[in-house]
Amino acid sequence: MTALRWLDRPGQEGATWGVPWPRGTVQPGTPFALAGADGRAVPVQSWVTATWPDGSVKWSAHAIGAQADSPEYRLEPGREPAAPATPVTVVREGGVLTVGTGVVTWTIERSGGTLARSVSRGSREIARDVRLVSLRQSEPTPDEGGPVAREQATGVVESVTVEQDGPVRAVVRLEGRHGDWLPFTVRLYFYAGAEDVRIMHTFVWDGDPERDFLAGLGLRADVVMRDELHDRHVRLAGAEGGFLTEAVRGLTGLRRDPGESVRRAQVAGRPCGAIDPEVGNRLHLIPAWNDHTLDQSSADGFTLRKRTAEGHAWVTIPSGTRSAGYGYVGGVSGGLGFGLRDFWRLHPTRLDIRNAATGLATATVWLWSPSAPAMDLRFYHDGMGQDTFAEQLEGLEITYEDYEPGFGDAHGVARTHELTLRALDATPSSEDLAGYAAAMNEPGLPAASPERMREAGVFGVWELPDRSTPAHAAIEDRLDFLFDLYVREREQRRWYGFWDYGDVMHTYDPDRHTWRYDVGGYAWDNSELSPDLWLWLQYLRTGRAGVFRFAEAMTRHTGEVDVYHLGRWKGLGSRHNVQHWGCSCKQLRISNAAYRRFYYYLTADERTGDLMDELSVPEETFTVIDPQRKVRHDVYTPDPAALSVGLGTDWGSLAAAWLTRWERHGDERARDRLLGTMAGIGALPQGFLTGEARLNLETGRFDTSTDKISVSHLSSLFGLPEICAELIALDLDVPGFERAWLDYCRLYLATPEQQEAEVGQRLSGISLIQAHSRLTAYAAARTGDAGLAAWAWRKFGRDEGDQLNTNPMQRQENWELTLVDGPEVLSPVREAPFVSTNGAAQYGLAAIHNLALIGEHLAER
């Protein structure tokens, strides 16, 4: 039995989550039952998302319907689930799908220009023609403004797939294109008893950056308006739970009083009832406000305006800071709630209501606001003469940017947005509206406790927080300091925006008191040194909702924006740069499935599953581009019979993709390649120390004749230690693999004398000492070597003998924030200039692993 609690808030309109199970405890086909805190059965839909090598269930996913608001639940395998009173239904008839939750019904055509032809509640149609809209320019928006021709298009659905059909949860996937470009995938999520439908929209940018400029991208629906103009209402979310509360024809503030009860009713969204004739006979002289717009142009402010009709001036409404991104248009007999999660964080965004005074209003949620300059994805500089590898390596020396002509191309990157449409039978109260907005922005997620997660034995090496001694507590305090620092930095540096939200910066510039947002490879981090892993492991340890939400945003960003989903680099990601796609280093280490697995298994999110499915044959990416092409001293071009694969960042990413494919889909090909390459590494004379091996694409096997030593400081910093620990814990019986990994772990930070004694030479390229201390700790834990454990703690701490190669954070005695306030900064900031994302990820992962592996050896300091 597994106890579950809400992560941060209950999911009033349904929820989906994942639960891990210890190996061998739950067999395939086992049913699951759910009960609330009061012991009453709660209907639940369950499915398996991963299995252990013995076939038993490793991860299961579960869904509950609306109004399942118990503060906690108990999930029990082996018992049949309760059936929902109002199940989700999916009816296929001809070319139409009809999906019902028991409250609302969506009619979906299998192709054409709508996502839904009609949305009804009971027998009453609330909305129709739910569709995607976009605007495109052939040139950028001029600096001085001025008219630019815009082409408008409606998204065309080309295929519809029912992925789940109830009884508690149904999922419908629609695929198509925004006109003749921008392929999209939309998923519609239906929960039993819900009036709300969650919409997940993903598009892939496939334009030409020199002539395609996206000027608007949105979701639009027509809303049926039946009530008198004074009984029609507009609601647009402001900041901190507030809403613009207006009627299409307002009865407050008039020279003549319609009556207090009328005024109160209109503001509350209830029928006005009888109106004093002094006002009632003059209703036609009161303006009807047809159109409303809320425009979130930045993370710091939105504007509001309304007008009576096209062709008349807009009237400005007092503005605000950060809109919750939710709106409503309708009347006392019903209407449509609509919104976008992380609305202000993903600026420029906009909410539009048009034609509210007619029989058919239109609501549009703009993912890219038409008010903003058109999206410009051209590369940010002209190359500065870097036309040869030699010149590009010189550029790398000065700005840390790995430039190459034509490689700073966004063609193939993606972005995912989460929206909601809610069919309502009356204008909701202000309290209900605030609740809808909050539920959209922080969807309810039942979660198992960290103790339960640890018991299941998933995700390799980690342990629960330990403050049993001052030394342990000091490390835990620093882990908290680092996370809190990044939350603060995201806010004070405004790491928000359509393409940017979810990422963090790479390195700080203490002279300018800002991060190096404009310096080549020091700008956006793009998963460099695995901050994704640090954050997810910290969430598993602590169960902190804030850590989960930060990691969730990072996973959404790094899995979509930093990775190519079509085109010549499909399946690869881009190294850190001023633009997320700017670096010429296109590698599997950035598209790494190891960074996505956490979120997928914890939430069962289908889009994240798509991202991992894109890596079903990850080895084929090595035929496209040689990651080492600029620094090779040998003659090599990608050869399918002998592909050059690094045994660190490359193989670690391959192994993560193969393992995930095997445990999710039972893919025997992935299993064979995983086990085969593990055996190959074990058979290499120098094991992981070889650095690189040649892979036969057809057989999935390494050439094991290579006998050399080549070590890179990056090999173990993109998920390799985590995935190796998982593989070894699975007891896959691969000869030589564990020995090869333990040798690497022991020798990387060994003394030069020990290295020479064991492998005949001193290892070169040793760096990032603190990060690699966790390898030493792993070897110590596996071998029971207390001396090695002491060595690992020495390397984790302030080892005076390694000052040139240590993390600068190791050399910082006091971790404190400094206030910088003066004319040299844009605004006052609190900075910790000794912290970089590389350093934070090094410290975070090393601390978590060392505490888990050899915590008992930590001496008091």
CSV table of C-alpha atoms in Angstrom, one decimal, residues 578-849:
chain,number,residue,atom,x,y,z
A,578,VAL,CA,23.5,33.2,-26.0
A,579,GLN,CA,20.7,31.6,-28.1
A,580,HIS,CA,19.4,28.2,-27.0
A,581,TRP,CA,20.1,26.8,-30.5
A,582,GLY,CA,23.2,28.9,-31.2
A,583,CYS,CA,26.1,26.5,-30.5
A,584,SER,CA,27.6,24.3,-33.3
A,585,CYS,CA,28.1,21.6,-30.7
A,586,LYS,CA,25.0,19.4,-31.4
A,587,GLN,CA,25.1,16.4,-29.1
A,588,LEU,CA,23.1,13.6,-27.5
A,589,ARG,CA,24.3,14.8,-24.1
A,590,ILE,CA,21.8,17.6,-24.2
A,591,SER,CA,18.8,15.7,-25.6
A,592,ASN,CA,19.7,13.1,-22.9
A,593,ALA,CA,16.7,10.8,-21.9
A,594,ALA,CA,18.2,10.8,-18.3
A,595,TYR,CA,17.0,14.3,-17.9
A,596,ARG,CA,13.4,13.5,-18.9
A,597,ARG,CA,12.8,10.2,-17.1
A,598,PHE,CA,12.1,11.8,-13.7
A,599,TYR,CA,9.2,14.0,-14.9
A,600,TYR,CA,7.7,11.3,-17.1
A,601,TYR,CA,7.6,8.7,-14.4
A,602,LEU,CA,6.4,11.1,-11.7
A,603,THR,CA,3.6,12.5,-13.9
A,604,ALA,CA,3.0,10.1,-16.8
A,605,ASP,CA,3.1,13.2,-19.1
A,606,GLU,CA,2.6,12.0,-22.6
A,607,ARG,CA,4.6,14.8,-24.2
A,608,THR,CA,7.7,13.9,-22.2
A,609,GLY,CA,7.1,10.4,-23.4
A,610,ASP,CA,7.2,11.7,-27.0
A,611,LEU,CA,10.6,13.3,-26.3
A,612,MET,CA,12.0,10.0,-25.1
A,613,ASP,CA,10.4,8.1,-28.0
A,614,GLU,CA,12.3,10.5,-30.4
A,615,LEU,CA,15.4,8.7,-29.1
A,616,SER,CA,14.3,5.2,-29.9
A,617,VAL,CA,17.4,4.7,-32.0
A,618,PRO,CA,19.8,7.2,-30.5
A,619,GLU,CA,22.9,5.7,-32.0
A,620,GLU,CA,21.8,6.8,-35.5
A,621,THR,CA,22.5,10.4,-34.6
A,622,PHE,CA,26.2,9.6,-34.7
A,623,THR,CA,26.0,9.1,-38.5
A,624,VAL,CA,24.9,12.8,-38.9
A,625,ILE,CA,27.7,14.7,-37.2
A,626,ASP,CA,31.0,14.0,-35.5
A,627,PRO,CA,31.0,15.7,-32.0
A,628,GLN,CA,34.8,15.7,-32.1
A,629,ARG,CA,35.2,17.0,-35.6
A,630,LYS,CA,37.1,20.2,-34.7
A,631,VAL,CA,39.6,18.7,-32.3
A,632,ARG,CA,40.4,15.4,-33.9
A,633,HIS,CA,44.0,14.5,-34.7
A,634,ASP,CA,43.1,11.4,-36.6
A,635,VAL,CA,41.3,11.0,-39.9
A,636,TYR,CA,37.7,10.1,-39.3
A,637,THR,CA,34.3,10.6,-40.9
A,638,PRO,CA,31.1,9.0,-39.5
A,639,ASP,CA,31.1,5.3,-40.7
A,640,PRO,CA,28.1,3.2,-39.8
A,641,ALA,CA,30.4,0.2,-39.4
A,642,ALA,CA,32.7,2.0,-37.0
A,643,LEU,CA,31.1,5.0,-35.4
A,644,SER,CA,33.2,7.0,-33.0
A,645,VAL,CA,31.3,7.0,-29.6
A,646,GLY,CA,32.7,8.6,-26.5
A,647,LEU,CA,32.4,6.3,-23.5
A,648,GLY,CA,31.4,9.3,-21.3
A,649,THR,CA,28.9,11.8,-22.4
A,650,ASP,CA,28.0,9.8,-25.6
A,651,TRP,CA,27.6,6.3,-24.2
A,652,GLY,CA,25.9,7.6,-21.0
A,653,SER,CA,23.3,9.3,-23.1
A,654,LEU,CA,22.9,6.2,-25.3
A,655,ALA,CA,22.5,3.9,-22.3
A,656,ALA,CA,19.9,6.2,-20.7
A,657,ALA,CA,17.9,6.1,-23.9
A,658,TRP,CA,18.2,2.4,-24.4
A,659,LEU,CA,17.4,1.6,-20.8
A,660,THR,CA,14.3,3.9,-20.8
A,661,ARG,CA,13.2,2.4,-24.1
A,662,TRP,CA,13.5,-1.1,-22.7
A,663,GLU,CA,11.7,-0.5,-19.4
A,664,ARG,CA,8.9,1.6,-21.0
A,665,HIS,CA,8.2,-0.5,-24.1
A,666,GLY,CA,10.0,-3.9,-23.6
A,667,ASP,CA,12.1,-3.0,-26.7
A,668,GLU,CA,14.4,-6.0,-27.2
A,669,ARG,CA,16.6,-4.1,-29.7
A,670,ALA,CA,17.3,-1.4,-27.1
A,671,ARG,CA,18.0,-4.1,-24.5
A,672,ASP,CA,20.4,-5.9,-26.8
A,673,ARG,CA,22.3,-2.7,-27.6
A,674,LEU,CA,22.4,-1.7,-24.0
A,675,LEU,CA,23.8,-5.1,-22.8
A,676,GLY,CA,26.0,-5.5,-25.8
A,677,THR,CA,27.8,-2.2,-25.4
A,678,MET,CA,28.1,-2.8,-21.6
A,679,ALA,CA,29.8,-6.0,-22.4
A,680,GLY,CA,32.0,-4.3,-24.9
A,681,ILE,CA,33.1,-1.7,-22.4
A,682,GLY,CA,33.9,-4.5,-19.9
A,683,ALA,CA,35.9,-6.3,-22.6
A,684,LEU,CA,38.0,-3.2,-23.6
A,685,PRO,CA,41.6,-3.6,-22.1
A,686,GLN,CA,41.3,-0.2,-20.4
A,687,GLY,CA,37.5,-0.2,-19.9
A,688,PHE,CA,36.0,3.3,-19.5
A,689,LEU,CA,39.5,4.8,-19.4
A,690,THR,CA,39.7,4.0,-23.2
A,691,GLY,CA,37.6,7.2,-23.7
A,692,GLU,CA,36.3,6.3,-27.1
A,693,ALA,CA,35.3,3.1,-29.0
A,694,ARG,CA,34.0,2.3,-32.4
A,695,LEU,CA,30.4,1.1,-32.7
A,696,ASN,CA,29.0,-1.0,-35.5
A,697,LEU,CA,25.6,0.4,-36.2
A,698,GLU,CA,24.2,-2.8,-37.6
A,699,THR,CA,25.3,-5.2,-34.8
A,700,GLY,CA,25.2,-2.7,-31.9
A,701,ARG,CA,28.6,-3.8,-30.7
A,702,PHE,CA,31.9,-2.1,-29.9
A,703,ASP,CA,35.2,-3.0,-31.4
A,704,THR,CA,37.0,-4.2,-28.3
A,705,SER,CA,40.5,-4.3,-29.8
A,706,THR,CA,41.4,-0.7,-28.9
A,707,ASP,CA,44.0,-0.4,-26.2
A,708,LYS,CA,44.6,3.2,-25.2
A,709,ILE,CA,43.8,5.7,-22.4
A,710,SER,CA,42.1,8.9,-23.0
A,711,VAL,CA,40.3,10.8,-20.2
A,712,SER,CA,38.0,13.8,-20.4
A,713,HIS,CA,36.8,15.9,-17.4
A,714,LEU,CA,33.3,16.0,-19.0
A,715,SER,CA,32.8,12.3,-19.4
A,716,SER,CA,31.1,11.8,-16.0
A,717,LEU,CA,29.1,15.1,-15.8
A,718,PHE,CA,26.1,14.4,-18.0
A,719,GLY,CA,24.4,11.5,-16.3
A,720,LEU,CA,27.0,8.7,-16.7
A,721,PRO,CA,27.5,8.0,-12.9
A,722,GLU,CA,23.7,8.0,-12.4
A,723,ILE,CA,23.0,5.6,-15.2
A,724,CYS,CA,25.9,3.3,-14.4
A,725,ALA,CA,24.7,3.1,-10.8
A,726,GLU,CA,21.3,2.2,-12.0
A,727,LEU,CA,22.6,-0.4,-14.4
A,728,ILE,CA,24.8,-2.1,-11.8
A,729,ALA,CA,21.9,-2.1,-9.3
A,730,LEU,CA,19.8,-4.0,-11.8
A,731,ASP,CA,22.2,-7.0,-11.6
A,732,LEU,CA,22.2,-7.5,-15.4
A,733,ASP,CA,25.1,-10.0,-15.2
A,734,VAL,CA,27.3,-8.3,-17.8
A,735,PRO,CA,30.8,-9.5,-17.4
A,736,GLY,CA,33.5,-6.9,-16.7
A,737,PHE,CA,31.2,-3.9,-16.7
A,738,GLU,CA,31.1,-3.1,-13.0
A,739,ARG,CA,34.9,-3.7,-12.8
A,740,ALA,CA,35.5,-1.3,-15.7
A,741,TRP,CA,33.3,1.4,-14.0
A,742,LEU,CA,34.9,0.9,-10.5
A,743,ASP,CA,38.4,1.2,-12.1
A,744,TYR,CA,37.4,4.5,-13.6
A,745,CYS,CA,35.9,5.7,-10.4
A,746,ARG,CA,38.9,4.7,-8.3
A,747,LEU,CA,41.6,6.0,-10.6
A,748,TYR,CA,40.2,9.3,-11.9
A,749,LEU,CA,41.1,11.1,-8.6
A,750,ALA,CA,43.8,8.7,-7.5
A,751,THR,CA,47.4,10.0,-6.9
A,752,PRO,CA,49.5,10.1,-10.1
A,753,GLU,CA,51.7,7.4,-8.5
A,754,GLN,CA,48.7,5.1,-8.1
A,755,GLN,CA,47.5,5.8,-11.6
A,756,GLU,CA,51.0,5.0,-13.0
A,757,ALA,CA,51.3,1.8,-11.0
A,758,GLU,CA,47.9,0.5,-12.2
A,759,VAL,CA,47.7,1.5,-15.8
A,760,GLY,CA,51.3,2.4,-16.7
A,761,GLN,CA,50.8,6.2,-17.0
A,762,ARG,CA,49.5,9.2,-15.2
A,763,LEU,CA,46.1,10.4,-16.3
A,764,SER,CA,45.9,13.7,-17.9
A,765,GLY,CA,43.0,16.1,-18.2
A,766,ILE,CA,41.9,15.6,-14.6
A,767,SER,CA,39.7,18.5,-13.6
A,768,LEU,CA,36.4,19.3,-11.8
A,769,ILE,CA,37.6,17.6,-8.7
A,770,GLN,CA,34.5,18.1,-6.5
A,771,ALA,CA,32.2,16.7,-9.1
A,772,HIS,CA,34.3,13.6,-9.5
A,773,SER,CA,34.5,13.0,-5.8
A,774,ARG,CA,31.2,11.2,-6.1
A,775,LEU,CA,32.9,8.6,-8.3
A,776,THR,CA,35.5,7.9,-5.6
A,777,ALA,CA,32.6,7.7,-3.1
A,778,TYR,CA,30.9,5.1,-5.3
A,779,ALA,CA,33.9,3.0,-5.5
A,780,ALA,CA,34.4,3.2,-1.8
A,781,ALA,CA,30.8,2.2,-1.1
A,782,ARG,CA,30.9,-0.8,-3.5
A,783,THR,CA,34.3,-2.0,-2.2
A,784,GLY,CA,33.8,-1.1,1.4
A,785,ASP,CA,37.1,0.8,1.4
A,786,ALA,CA,37.1,3.3,4.3
A,787,GLY,CA,40.3,4.9,3.1
A,788,LEU,CA,38.8,5.6,-0.3
A,789,ALA,CA,35.8,7.1,1.4
A,790,ALA,CA,38.0,9.5,3.4
A,791,TRP,CA,39.8,10.4,0.1
A,792,ALA,CA,36.4,11.1,-1.5
A,793,TRP,CA,35.4,13.5,1.3
A,794,ARG,CA,38.8,15.2,1.1
A,795,LYS,CA,38.3,15.8,-2.6
A,796,PHE,CA,34.7,17.0,-2.0
A,797,GLY,CA,35.9,19.6,0.5
A,798,ARG,CA,38.6,22.3,0.4
A,799,ASP,CA,41.6,20.1,-0.6
A,800,GLU,CA,44.5,22.6,-0.6
A,801,GLY,CA,46.4,20.4,-3.0
A,802,ASP,CA,43.9,20.8,-5.8
A,803,GLN,CA,43.3,24.5,-5.9
A,804,LEU,CA,43.8,24.9,-9.6
A,805,ASN,CA,41.2,22.2,-10.5
A,806,THR,CA,38.6,22.7,-7.8
A,807,ASN,CA,35.2,24.2,-8.0
A,808,PRO,CA,35.5,27.9,-7.0
A,809,MET,CA,32.7,27.3,-4.6
A,810,GLN,CA,35.0,24.9,-2.7
A,811,ARG,CA,37.4,27.8,-2.1
A,812,GLN,CA,34.6,30.1,-0.8
A,813,GLU,CA,34.5,29.8,3.0
A,814,ASN,CA,31.3,31.8,3.6
A,815,TRP,CA,28.3,31.3,1.4
A,816,GLU,CA,26.5,34.5,1.7
A,817,LEU,CA,24.6,37.0,-0.5
A,818,THR,CA,26.0,40.5,-1.1
A,819,LEU,CA,23.7,43.4,-1.8
A,820,VAL,CA,24.8,45.5,-4.8
A,821,ASP,CA,23.0,48.8,-5.0
A,822,GLY,CA,24.3,51.8,-7.0
A,823,PRO,CA,24.6,53.5,-10.3
A,824,GLU,CA,26.6,50.6,-11.8
A,825,VAL,CA,23.6,48.2,-11.7
A,826,LEU,CA,20.3,48.4,-13.4
A,827,SER,CA,18.5,47.7,-10.1
A,828,PRO,CA,19.6,46.5,-6.7
A,829,VAL,CA,20.5,42.8,-6.6
A,830,ARG,CA,21.7,40.3,-4.1
A,831,GLU,CA,24.5,38.3,-5.6
A,832,ALA,CA,26.7,35.3,-4.9
A,833,PRO,CA,29.4,35.8,-7.5
A,834,PHE,CA,31.2,32.6,-6.5
A,835,VAL,CA,28.3,30.5,-7.8
A,836,SER,CA,28.0,29.3,-11.4
A,837,THR,CA,25.6,26.7,-12.7
A,838,ASN,CA,28.5,24.4,-13.4
A,839,GLY,CA,29.6,24.8,-9.8
A,840,ALA,CA,26.1,24.4,-8.4
A,841,ALA,CA,25.5,21.2,-10.4
A,842,GLN,CA,28.9,19.9,-9.4
A,843,TYR,CA,28.3,20.6,-5.7
A,844,GLY,CA,24.7,19.5,-5.7
A,845,LEU,CA,25.3,16.1,-7.3
A,846,ALA,CA,28.5,15.4,-5.4
A,847,ALA,CA,26.9,16.2,-2.1
A,848,ILE,CA,23.8,14.1,-2.8
A,849,HIS,CA,25.8,11.1,-3.9
